[in-house]
Amino acid sequence: MRLSCLALTVSMWTFGQSALAHEITAQIDLRAVVVDSPLDSFTEGGTGQLRFGGDDDGLRLGAVMIDAAGEIVDTVRYGVTARATGDGDRNPIDLTEAYLEWRPYPSSPLRWKTRVGAFYAPISLENRAVGWDSLYSISASAINTWMGEEFRTIGLETSLTALGATAGRNFDVSIVASAYGWNDPAGILLFQRGWGIHDRQTALFGELPRPLVQDPSIPNIEFFDEVDGRYGYYAGVETKIAGRHVLRALHYDNRGDTAEVEAREPTWLTRFDSFGARIEMPLEITAIAQYMQGDTAVGASADGRGFIIVDLESWFVLLSRQHGRHRYTARYDRMNTETVRGARFFDSHQDADAWTAAYLFSFNDHWQLAAEAIRLSGSLRQRAEIGLSPNATERLLQLAARYSF
């Protein structure tokens, strides 16, 4: 079961004439898990693409999470999130986000927002709950699972929003741009294990075992490291229609120098484009669709593109209905990777899909129950490197109980 959301809110702290709002949320996440899989989980160094593997049946810790957010002054806010996952990570509890956000007083229909620190890029249309959790299910889509695994903006992001109401339009338009560092290893997990589906967020100082390495003397993967001294960037645009519907596009490029291979993690050149839409329909039905396409590369080459290059592609569609205290969600994911250069040295290839169904029921302000079932099936050629069959089907049932106060 997932016992989630131990929530404590400190609503108002008053300093002089101003009232500054602060909110602290603590979550405890326990799960009853039933797994049908021939593979060990990636958290144990296996090539399984779900969070729990074949021998993980029983009661498991999903996470302990503490989230704090509030105002420092009227125009400056902070956000800090820490998590513990209980699966042998380096630190018992670690940060996943920590940032400051500045929103200057508006003097025109334009609205500025700037964040600095460590935070998620504005890619996911699912992960809208406290602590960057999904609002619709326990596990996120493959695209947003990857965002939680290997990506964090450690740097600066600024956005500008043109409000439509002042011009008689029913939509707002925003542009966003960021410069960041400490993301040179991004791509290694997708290269070795392929796309996955789960809710585990990598902590800023966390690590994972290497899926295809069976030598315990080789260190785990560290995801947030600066190797080549280059800054990456992303830039995107968003349209919000009638305050409800969202269209979003973003280009991401970590500008990795693939010739830099001397550090614990070599530099990966990872680039992708992401497109998504969230539509709020009658009967409290939400539809989300997202598509991502790009490539990741590693190793020195004459053209700077990388010695080994892997194309990546994934998309999903989600339907969710909120009916009173009930929420029903169904999602379909499609996942592909393909080595397009250097396959004779390492052939990274995945062709898989997944179905996810979730049900959430809120008894009251304190208690919520949930159930989620995932079926992920397909081929991962990398498994042949360690003597496994490339083809596998993994099934996971999670039952959740969430308590908040």
PDB file of C-alpha atoms in Angstrom, residues 17 32 46 51 83 138 155 214 254 270 276 349-350 377:
ATOM      1  CA  GLN A  17       2.686  44.690   7.868  1.00  0.00           C
ATOM      2  CA  ALA A  32       1.644  -3.399  -1.267  1.00  0.00           C
ATOM      3  CA  GLY A  46      18.939  -5.287 -13.341  1.00  0.00           C
ATOM      4  CA  ARG A  51      10.587   0.110 -10.192  1.00  0.00           C
ATOM      5  CA  ARG A  83      13.027  12.396  -0.485  1.00  0.00           C
ATOM      6  CA  ILE A 138       1.257   6.525  -9.065  1.00  0.00           C
ATOM      7  CA  GLY A 155      21.124  26.739 -13.176  1.00  0.00           C
ATOM      8  CA  GLN A 214      28.015  -7.125 -12.808  1.00  0.00           C
ATOM      9  CA  ASN A 254      22.913  19.763 -22.927  1.00  0.00           C
ATOM     10  CA  THR A 270      21.737  14.601 -25.329  1.00  0.00           C
ATOM     11  CA  GLY A 276       2.520  18.067 -25.450  1.00  0.00           C
ATOM     12  CA  HIS A 349      17.787  -1.034 -29.147  1.00  0.00           C
ATOM     13  CA  GLN A 350      14.370  -1.015 -27.482  1.00  0.00           C
ATOM     14  CA  SER A 377       6.165  -5.593 -22.880  1.00  0.00           C
TER      15      SER A 377
END
